CSV table of C-alpha atoms in Angstrom, one decimal:
chain,number,residue,atom,x,y,z
A,1,MET,CA,0.0,0.0,0.0
A,2,THR,CA,2.4,2.7,-1.2
A,3,THR,CA,-0.1,5.4,-2.4
A,4,THR,CA,-3.4,6.7,-1.2
A,5,THR,CA,-5.1,5.4,-4.3
A,6,ASP,CA,-3.6,2.0,-4.0
A,7,GLN,CA,-4.6,1.8,-0.4
A,8,GLU,CA,-8.2,2.9,-1.1
A,9,ASP,CA,-8.5,0.3,-3.9
A,10,THR,CA,-7.1,-2.4,-1.6
A,11,LEU,CA,-9.4,-1.6,1.2
A,12,ALA,CA,-12.4,-1.5,-1.2
A,13,MET,CA,-11.5,-5.0,-2.4
A,14,LEU,CA,-11.0,-6.1,1.2
A,15,ARG,CA,-14.5,-4.9,2.2
A,16,ASP,CA,-16.1,-6.6,-0.8
A,17,SER,CA,-14.5,-10.0,-0.3
A,18,LEU,CA,-15.2,-9.8,3.5
A,19,VAL,CA,-18.8,-8.8,3.0
A,20,ARG,CA,-19.4,-11.7,0.6
A,21,TYR,CA,-17.7,-14.2,3.0
A,22,LEU,CA,-19.7,-13.0,6.0
A,23,ASP,CA,-23.0,-13.0,4.2
A,24,ASP,CA,-22.3,-16.6,3.3
A,25,ARG,CA,-20.8,-17.8,6.6
A,26,HIS,CA,-21.9,-15.5,9.4
A,27,SER,CA,-25.5,-14.4,8.9
A,28,LEU,CA,-27.5,-13.7,12.0
A,29,PRO,CA,-29.0,-17.3,12.3
A,30,GLN,CA,-25.5,-18.8,11.7
A,31,ARG,CA,-24.0,-16.4,14.3
A,32,LEU,CA,-26.5,-17.3,17.0
A,33,GLN,CA,-26.0,-21.0,16.3
A,34,ALA,CA,-22.2,-20.7,16.3
A,35,LEU,CA,-22.1,-18.7,19.5
A,36,ALA,CA,-24.3,-21.2,21.3
A,37,GLN,CA,-21.5,-23.7,20.7
A,38,ALA,CA,-18.4,-21.4,21.0
A,39,HIS,CA,-17.4,-22.2,24.5
A,40,THR,CA,-13.7,-22.7,24.1
A,41,ALA,CA,-13.0,-21.6,20.5
A,42,PRO,CA,-14.3,-18.7,18.3
A,43,PRO,CA,-17.0,-19.3,15.7
A,44,PRO,CA,-15.9,-21.1,12.5
A,45,PHE,CA,-15.8,-18.0,10.4
A,46,TRP,CA,-12.6,-16.9,12.2
A,47,GLN,CA,-10.5,-19.6,10.6
A,48,GLY,CA,-11.8,-18.6,7.2
A,49,LEU,CA,-10.6,-15.0,7.6
A,50,ALA,CA,-7.0,-16.4,7.8
A,51,HIS,CA,-7.1,-19.6,5.7
A,52,GLU,CA,-9.6,-18.6,2.9
A,53,LEU,CA,-9.3,-14.9,2.7
A,54,GLY,CA,-5.8,-14.2,4.3
A,55,LEU,CA,-7.1,-11.0,5.8
A,56,LEU,CA,-5.8,-11.1,9.4
A,57,GLY,CA,-2.5,-9.5,8.5
A,58,VAL,CA,-3.8,-6.8,6.2
A,59,ALA,CA,-3.1,-4.0,8.7
A,60,LEU,CA,0.3,-5.2,9.9
A,61,PRO,CA,3.7,-4.2,8.5
A,62,GLU,CA,5.0,-6.1,5.5
A,63,GLY,CA,7.9,-7.3,7.7
A,64,HIS,CA,5.4,-9.2,9.8
A,65,GLY,CA,3.6,-10.8,6.9
A,66,GLY,CA,1.0,-8.1,6.4
A,67,LEU,CA,0.1,-5.6,3.7
A,68,GLY,CA,1.0,-2.5,5.7
A,69,GLY,CA,-2.5,-1.1,5.8
A,70,GLY,CA,-2.2,0.3,9.3
A,71,MET,CA,-5.0,1.8,11.3
A,72,SER,CA,-7.1,2.6,8.2
A,73,ALA,CA,-7.1,-1.2,7.4
A,74,HIS,CA,-8.1,-2.0,11.0
A,75,ALA,CA,-11.0,0.5,10.6
A,76,ALA,CA,-12.1,-1.0,7.3
A,77,MET,CA,-12.0,-4.5,8.8
A,78,MET,CA,-13.8,-3.5,12.0
A,79,GLU,CA,-16.5,-1.6,10.2
A,80,THR,CA,-17.2,-4.6,8.0
A,81,LEU,CA,-17.1,-7.1,10.8
A,82,GLY,CA,-19.3,-4.8,12.8
A,83,GLY,CA,-21.9,-5.0,10.1
A,84,ALA,CA,-22.1,-8.8,10.7
A,85,LEU,CA,-21.6,-8.6,14.5
A,86,ALA,CA,-18.3,-10.4,14.1
A,87,ALA,CA,-15.6,-8.1,15.6
A,88,GLU,CA,-14.4,-10.6,18.2
A,89,PRO,CA,-11.7,-11.9,18.3
A,90,TYR,CA,-10.3,-9.6,15.7
A,91,LEU,CA,-10.3,-6.7,18.2
A,92,SER,CA,-8.4,-8.6,20.9
A,93,THR,CA,-6.2,-10.7,18.8
A,94,ILE,CA,-5.2,-8.4,15.9
A,95,VAL,CA,-5.8,-4.8,16.9
A,96,ILE,CA,-4.6,-5.1,20.5
A,97,GLY,CA,-2.6,-8.4,20.6
A,98,ALA,CA,-0.7,-8.1,17.3
A,99,GLY,CA,-0.2,-4.4,17.8
A,100,LEU,CA,1.6,-5.0,21.1
A,101,LEU,CA,3.6,-8.0,19.8
A,102,GLN,CA,4.9,-6.1,16.7
A,103,ARG,CA,6.1,-3.2,18.9
A,104,ASN,CA,7.9,-5.6,21.2
A,105,ALA,CA,9.9,-7.8,18.9
A,106,GLY,CA,11.5,-11.0,20.3
A,107,ALA,CA,11.6,-14.7,19.6
A,108,ARG,CA,8.4,-15.5,21.5
A,109,ALA,CA,6.5,-12.4,20.4
A,110,ASP,CA,7.4,-12.9,16.7
A,111,ALA,CA,6.4,-16.6,16.8
A,112,LEU,CA,3.0,-15.8,18.4
A,113,LEU,CA,2.4,-12.9,16.0
A,114,ALA,CA,2.9,-15.3,13.0
A,115,ARG,CA,0.5,-17.8,14.6
A,116,ALA,CA,-2.1,-15.1,15.2
A,117,VAL,CA,-1.9,-13.9,11.6
A,118,ALA,CA,-2.3,-17.5,10.4
A,119,GLY,CA,-5.4,-17.9,12.6
A,120,GLU,CA,-3.7,-20.5,14.8
A,121,ALA,CA,-3.7,-18.4,18.0
A,122,VAL,CA,-6.2,-16.2,19.8
A,123,ILE,CA,-5.0,-13.5,22.1
A,124,ALA,CA,-6.9,-11.8,25.0
A,125,PHE,CA,-5.7,-8.6,26.7
A,126,GLY,CA,-5.8,-8.9,30.4
A,127,HIS,CA,-5.6,-5.3,31.7
A,128,THR,CA,-8.9,-4.1,33.1
A,129,GLU,CA,-9.4,-4.5,36.9
A,130,VAL,CA,-12.5,-3.9,39.0
A,131,GLN,CA,-11.2,-0.8,40.6
A,132,GLY,CA,-9.6,0.7,37.5
A,133,TRP,CA,-12.5,2.6,35.9
A,134,HIS,CA,-10.6,3.1,32.6
A,135,ASP,CA,-7.5,4.5,34.2
A,136,PRO,CA,-4.7,2.6,32.3
A,137,ALA,CA,-2.3,3.1,35.2
A,138,ASP,CA,-4.6,1.7,38.0
A,139,VAL,CA,-3.2,-1.8,38.0
A,140,ARG,CA,-2.8,-3.8,41.2
A,141,THR,CA,-1.8,-7.2,39.7
A,142,THR,CA,1.8,-7.7,40.9
A,143,LEU,CA,4.9,-9.0,39.2
A,144,VAL,CA,7.9,-9.9,41.3
A,145,ARG,CA,11.2,-11.5,40.4
A,146,GLU,CA,11.5,-15.1,41.6
A,147,GLY,CA,14.4,-17.3,40.9
A,148,ASP,CA,15.2,-17.2,37.2
A,149,GLY,CA,11.9,-15.6,36.2
A,150,PHE,CA,8.8,-13.9,37.5
A,151,ARG,CA,5.8,-14.5,39.8
A,152,LEU,CA,2.4,-13.1,38.7
A,153,ASP,CA,-0.5,-12.5,41.1
A,154,GLY,CA,-3.7,-10.7,40.6
A,155,ARG,CA,-7.2,-10.5,39.1
A,156,LYS,CA,-8.4,-9.2,35.7
A,157,SER,CA,-12.0,-8.3,34.9
A,158,VAL,CA,-14.1,-8.5,31.8
A,159,VAL,CA,-11.3,-10.0,29.6
A,160,HIS,CA,-13.0,-10.1,26.2
A,161,ALA,CA,-12.4,-13.3,24.1
A,162,ALA,CA,-10.6,-14.9,27.1
A,163,PRO,CA,-12.6,-18.2,26.9
A,164,TRP,CA,-11.3,-18.6,23.3
A,165,ALA,CA,-7.7,-17.4,23.9
A,166,SER,CA,-4.6,-19.5,23.5
A,167,HIS,CA,-2.5,-16.7,25.0
A,168,PHE,CA,-3.0,-13.7,27.3
A,169,ILE,CA,-1.1,-10.4,27.3
A,170,VAL,CA,-1.3,-9.3,30.9
A,171,SER,CA,-0.4,-6.0,32.5
A,172,ALA,CA,1.1,-6.1,36.0
A,173,ARG,CA,2.8,-3.7,38.4
A,174,SER,CA,6.5,-4.5,39.2
A,175,SER,CA,7.0,-1.3,41.2
A,176,GLY,CA,5.2,1.8,42.4
A,177,GLY,CA,1.6,2.1,43.5
A,178,ALA,CA,-1.7,1.8,41.7
A,179,GLY,CA,-2.2,4.9,39.5
A,180,GLU,CA,1.5,5.7,39.2
A,181,ALA,CA,2.8,6.0,35.6
A,182,GLY,CA,6.0,4.0,36.2
A,183,GLY,CA,6.3,0.4,37.2
A,184,LEU,CA,3.9,-1.3,34.7
A,185,SER,CA,5.0,-4.3,32.7
A,186,LEU,CA,3.4,-6.5,30.0
A,187,LEU,CA,3.7,-10.3,30.1
A,188,LEU,CA,3.0,-13.0,27.5
A,189,VAL,CA,1.2,-15.8,29.3
A,190,PRO,CA,0.1,-19.1,27.6
A,191,ARG,CA,-3.3,-20.2,28.7
A,192,GLU,CA,-2.2,-23.6,29.9
A,193,THR,CA,0.3,-22.0,32.4
A,194,PRO,CA,-0.3,-23.4,36.0
A,195,GLY,CA,-1.9,-21.0,38.4
A,196,ILE,CA,-4.5,-19.5,36.0
A,197,SER,CA,-8.2,-19.9,36.8
A,198,MET,CA,-11.0,-18.4,34.8
A,199,ARG,CA,-14.8,-17.8,35.2
A,200,PRO,CA,-16.1,-17.5,31.6
A,201,TYR,CA,-19.5,-16.0,30.6
A,202,ALA,CA,-21.5,-14.7,27.7
A,203,THR,CA,-21.7,-11.0,27.4
A,204,ARG,CA,-25.1,-9.3,26.7
A,205,ASP,CA,-24.5,-9.2,23.0
A,206,GLY,CA,-23.5,-12.9,22.8
A,207,ASP,CA,-19.7,-12.7,22.7
A,208,ARG,CA,-17.5,-14.3,25.4
A,209,ALA,CA,-15.5,-12.8,28.3
A,210,ALA,CA,-14.1,-14.0,31.6
A,211,GLU,CA,-12.8,-13.0,35.0
A,212,ILE,CA,-9.3,-14.3,35.4
A,213,ALA,CA,-7.2,-15.0,38.5
A,214,PHE,CA,-3.4,-15.4,38.4
A,215,ASP,CA,-2.2,-17.1,41.6
A,216,GLY,CA,1.5,-17.6,41.9
A,217,VAL,CA,1.9,-17.9,38.1
A,218,ALA,CA,5.6,-18.7,37.4
A,219,LEU,CA,6.9,-17.1,34.1
A,220,PRO,CA,10.3,-17.2,32.4
A,221,MET,CA,12.2,-14.0,31.9
A,222,ASP,CA,11.4,-14.0,28.2
A,223,ALA,CA,7.7,-13.7,29.0
A,224,LEU,CA,8.3,-10.0,29.5
A,225,LEU,CA,7.3,-7.8,26.5
A,226,GLY,CA,9.4,-4.7,26.2
A,227,SER,CA,11.2,-3.2,29.2
A,228,GLU,CA,10.2,-4.0,32.8
A,229,GLY,CA,8.3,-1.2,34.4
A,230,GLY,CA,8.0,0.9,31.2
A,231,ALA,CA,4.9,-0.4,29.6
A,232,LEU,CA,2.4,2.4,30.2
A,233,PRO,CA,2.9,4.2,26.9
A,234,GLU,CA,2.5,0.8,25.1
A,235,ILE,CA,-0.7,0.2,27.0
A,236,GLU,CA,-2.1,3.6,26.3
A,237,GLN,CA,-1.4,3.3,22.6
A,238,ALA,CA,-3.0,-0.1,22.5
A,239,LEU,CA,-6.1,1.2,24.3
A,240,ASP,CA,-6.4,4.2,22.0
A,241,GLU,CA,-6.1,1.9,18.9
A,242,ALA,CA,-8.7,-0.4,20.3
A,243,THR,CA,-11.0,2.5,21.1
A,244,LEU,CA,-10.8,3.8,17.6
A,245,ALA,CA,-11.4,0.3,16.3
A,246,VAL,CA,-14.7,-0.1,18.1
A,247,CYS,CA,-15.7,3.3,16.8
A,248,ALA,CA,-15.2,1.8,13.3
A,249,GLU,CA,-17.1,-1.3,14.4
A,250,ALA,CA,-19.9,0.9,15.6
A,251,THR,CA,-20.2,2.5,12.1
A,252,GLY,CA,-20.9,-1.0,10.7
A,253,VAL,CA,-23.4,-1.7,13.4
A,254,MET,CA,-25.2,1.6,12.9
A,255,ARG,CA,-25.3,1.2,9.1
A,256,ARG,CA,-27.1,-2.1,9.5
A,257,LEU,CA,-29.5,-0.5,11.9
A,258,MET,CA,-30.2,2.3,9.5
A,259,HIS,CA,-30.7,-0.1,6.6
A,260,ASP,CA,-33.1,-2.3,8.5
A,261,THR,CA,-35.0,0.7,9.9
A,262,LEU,CA,-35.5,2.3,6.5
A,263,ASP,CA,-36.7,-1.0,5.1
A,264,TYR,CA,-39.2,-1.3,7.9
A,265,VAL,CA,-40.7,2.2,7.7
A,266,ARG,CA,-41.1,1.9,4.0
A,267,GLN,CA,-43.1,-1.3,4.4
A,268,ARG,CA,-45.1,-0.6,7.6
A,269,LYS,CA,-48.3,1.2,6.8
A,270,GLN,CA,-50.7,3.3,8.9
A,271,PHE,CA,-53.8,5.1,7.6
A,272,GLY,CA,-53.1,3.3,4.3
A,273,VAL,CA,-49.7,4.8,3.6
A,274,PRO,CA,-46.1,3.8,4.5
A,275,ILE,CA,-45.0,5.5,7.8
A,276,ALA,CA,-41.9,6.6,6.0
A,277,SER,CA,-44.1,9.3,4.5
A,278,PHE,CA,-44.7,10.9,7.9
A,279,GLN,CA,-42.6,14.1,8.2
A,280,VAL,CA,-41.8,13.6,11.9
A,281,LEU,CA,-40.3,10.2,11.2
A,282,GLN,CA,-38.4,11.6,8.2
A,283,HIS,CA,-36.9,14.2,10.6
A,284,ARG,CA,-36.0,11.5,13.1
A,285,LEU,CA,-34.3,9.4,10.4
A,286,ALA,CA,-32.4,12.4,9.1
A,287,ASP,CA,-31.1,13.0,12.7
A,288,MET,CA,-30.0,9.4,13.0
A,289,HIS,CA,-28.3,9.5,9.6
A,290,MET,CA,-26.4,12.7,10.4
A,291,ALA,CA,-25.2,11.4,13.8
A,292,LEU,CA,-23.9,8.2,12.0
A,293,GLU,CA,-22.1,10.0,9.2
A,294,GLN,CA,-20.5,12.5,11.6
A,295,ALA,CA,-19.1,9.7,13.7
A,296,ALA,CA,-18.0,7.8,10.7
A,297,ALA,CA,-16.2,10.7,9.1
A,298,LEU,CA,-14.4,11.6,12.4
A,299,THR,CA,-13.4,8.0,12.9
A,300,ASN,CA,-12.0,7.6,9.4
A,301,SER,CA,-10.1,10.9,9.7
A,302,VAL,CA,-8.5,9.9,13.0
A,303,ALA,CA,-7.6,6.4,11.6
A,304,GLU,CA,-5.8,8.0,8.7
A,305,ALA,CA,-3.9,10.4,10.9
A,306,LEU,CA,-2.8,7.6,13.2
A,307,GLY,CA,-1.8,5.4,10.3
A,308,ASN,CA,0.4,8.2,8.9
A,309,ASP,CA,2.0,9.0,12.4
A,310,GLU,CA,0.7,12.6,12.2
A,311,LEU,CA,-0.2,12.9,15.9
A,312,ASP,CA,1.9,13.0,19.0
A,313,VAL,CA,0.7,11.3,22.2
A,314,SER,CA,-1.6,14.1,23.5
A,315,GLN,CA,-3.0,14.8,20.0
A,316,ARG,CA,-3.7,11.1,19.6
A,317,ALA,CA,-5.5,11.0,22.9
A,318,ARG,CA,-7.7,14.1,22.0
A,319,ALA,CA,-8.5,12.8,18.6
A,320,VAL,CA,-9.4,9.3,19.7
A,321,SER,CA,-11.5,10.5,22.6
A,322,SER,CA,-13.3,13.0,20.3
A,323,ALA,CA,-14.2,10.1,17.9
A,324,LYS,CA,-15.4,8.0,20.8
A,325,VAL,CA,-17.7,10.8,22.1
A,326,ALA,CA,-19.2,11.3,18.7
A,327,THR,CA,-19.6,7.5,18.2
A,328,ALA,CA,-21.2,7.0,21.7
A,329,LYS,CA,-23.7,9.8,20.9
A,330,ALA,CA,-24.4,8.3,17.5
A,331,CYS,CA,-24.9,4.8,19.0
A,332,LYS,CA,-27.5,6.2,21.3
A,333,ALA,CA,-29.3,8.2,18.6
A,334,VAL,CA,-29.3,5.4,16.0
A,335,GLY,CA,-30.0,2.6,18.4
A,336,GLN,CA,-32.8,4.2,20.3
A,337,GLY,CA,-34.3,5.5,17.0
A,338,ALA,CA,-34.2,2.1,15.4
A,339,VAL,CA,-36.0,0.5,18.4
A,340,GLN,CA,-38.6,3.2,18.6
A,341,LEU,CA,-39.4,3.2,14.9
A,342,HIS,CA,-39.7,-0.6,15.0
A,343,GLY,CA,-41.9,-0.5,18.0
A,344,GLY,CA,-42.0,-3.5,20.3
A,345,MET,CA,-40.6,-5.7,17.5
A,346,GLY,CA,-37.3,-3.8,17.8
A,347,MET,CA,-36.2,-5.8,20.9
A,348,THR,CA,-37.3,-9.3,19.9
A,349,GLU,CA,-34.9,-12.1,19.2
A,350,GLU,CA,-36.4,-12.7,15.8
A,351,LEU,CA,-35.3,-9.4,14.3
A,352,ALA,CA,-31.7,-8.5,13.7
A,353,VAL,CA,-32.3,-4.9,15.0
A,354,GLY,CA,-32.4,-6.0,18.6
A,355,HIS,CA,-29.1,-7.8,18.4
A,356,TYR,CA,-27.4,-4.8,16.8
A,357,VAL,CA,-28.9,-2.4,19.3
A,358,ARG,CA,-27.4,-4.4,22.2
A,359,ARG,CA,-24.0,-4.3,20.5
A,360,ALA,CA,-24.3,-0.6,19.9
A,361,THR,CA,-25.2,-0.1,23.6
A,362,LEU,CA,-22.2,-2.0,24.8
A,363,ILE,CA,-19.9,-0.1,22.4
A,364,GLU,CA,-21.1,3.2,24.1
A,365,GLY,CA,-19.2,2.2,27.3
A,366,LEU,CA,-16.4,0.0,25.9
A,367,PHE,CA,-13.0,1.6,26.6
A,368,GLY,CA,-14.7,4.4,28.4
A,369,PRO,CA,-18.1,6.1,28.0
A,370,ALA,CA,-18.5,9.5,26.5
A,371,SER,CA,-18.4,11.2,30.0
A,372,TRP,CA,-15.0,9.6,30.7
A,373,HIS,CA,-13.5,10.7,27.3
A,374,LEU,CA,-14.9,14.2,27.8
A,375,ARG,CA,-13.1,14.5,31.1
A,376,ARG,CA,-9.9,13.1,29.4
A,377,VAL,CA,-10.0,15.8,26.8
A,378,ALA,CA,-10.7,18.5,29.4
A,379,LYS,CA,-7.7,17.3,31.4
A,380,LEU,CA,-5.4,17.3,28.4
A,381,ASN,CA,-6.6,20.8,27.4
A,382,SER,CA,-5.9,22.2,30.9
A,383,ASN,CA,-2.3,20.9,31.0
């Protein structure tokens, strides 16, 4: 992807091939059936993304077996996957996991990255803790040197895709107190490592997550990703990239909601005419459409800027938080509008709209709600 035109053409072909594949392999009935059986491995479509389409590495640098699409490719993938409610485990494995691995090269990291791109490994990011409330530095899981390696102890909460994961990337504090910038490290932990216990569950939208406990987990020295105690910048970058990725996913979710809602109001009749002809509903649909397009435009603009390394750390934080605020507001406007225009049918299991609204609602709070991101921008502007 050496020029803007080449990249746009490649992303367009990516979207087309992925849409066709998901229409065939991951329709809503197929998704529900697959998730009902996906207790320890992701739904079957996941293997096809790697083996049949070869799309898992499209955003990664060419040196890591990718096409160098960067954040714009992640956004294109996530938007298309969002349209089929299929973003996991791409988000945890490729956006977060592969992103951290490629920035912390080493024998173990490189080997796992190759397996992830080939669809042979699923990665979950164990960072969030109950008390953290979206503060990336509020980590109480501990890491201490013990013998020729490390000992890991702590608890991680709402670890998305954890029941499917073959590996975890875990944040832990090797020095300092909770909330301090220094002292955070990242560890690569295979799932079968002794001392790990997990309580898996289905999330409200049907995906999988887990609470994970690490009790005296012994790890070798090469489990460390990057420098000991200096991982906070890496964590913040990974979380910003993940936040923007779910904004792109939300675009796909909302486009499906708009499509289904427009179809419904054109078919549903009252007083002998389609309700789409009612001016008040036209105004509501216009508001939903404008909220969606504003969020999508901002998300794509920030993705392009991140991919071209145009932003420093504080600029990146402001841009990503701005996109998340716009997306959260759009999710509420489009989701609530879709349900209200469908009436009671909008929340039934039979219609797709209810499933998409649940995902949109979860995205509103994922990686911080709008209120948290507004406070983040205000704090950055005051410094």
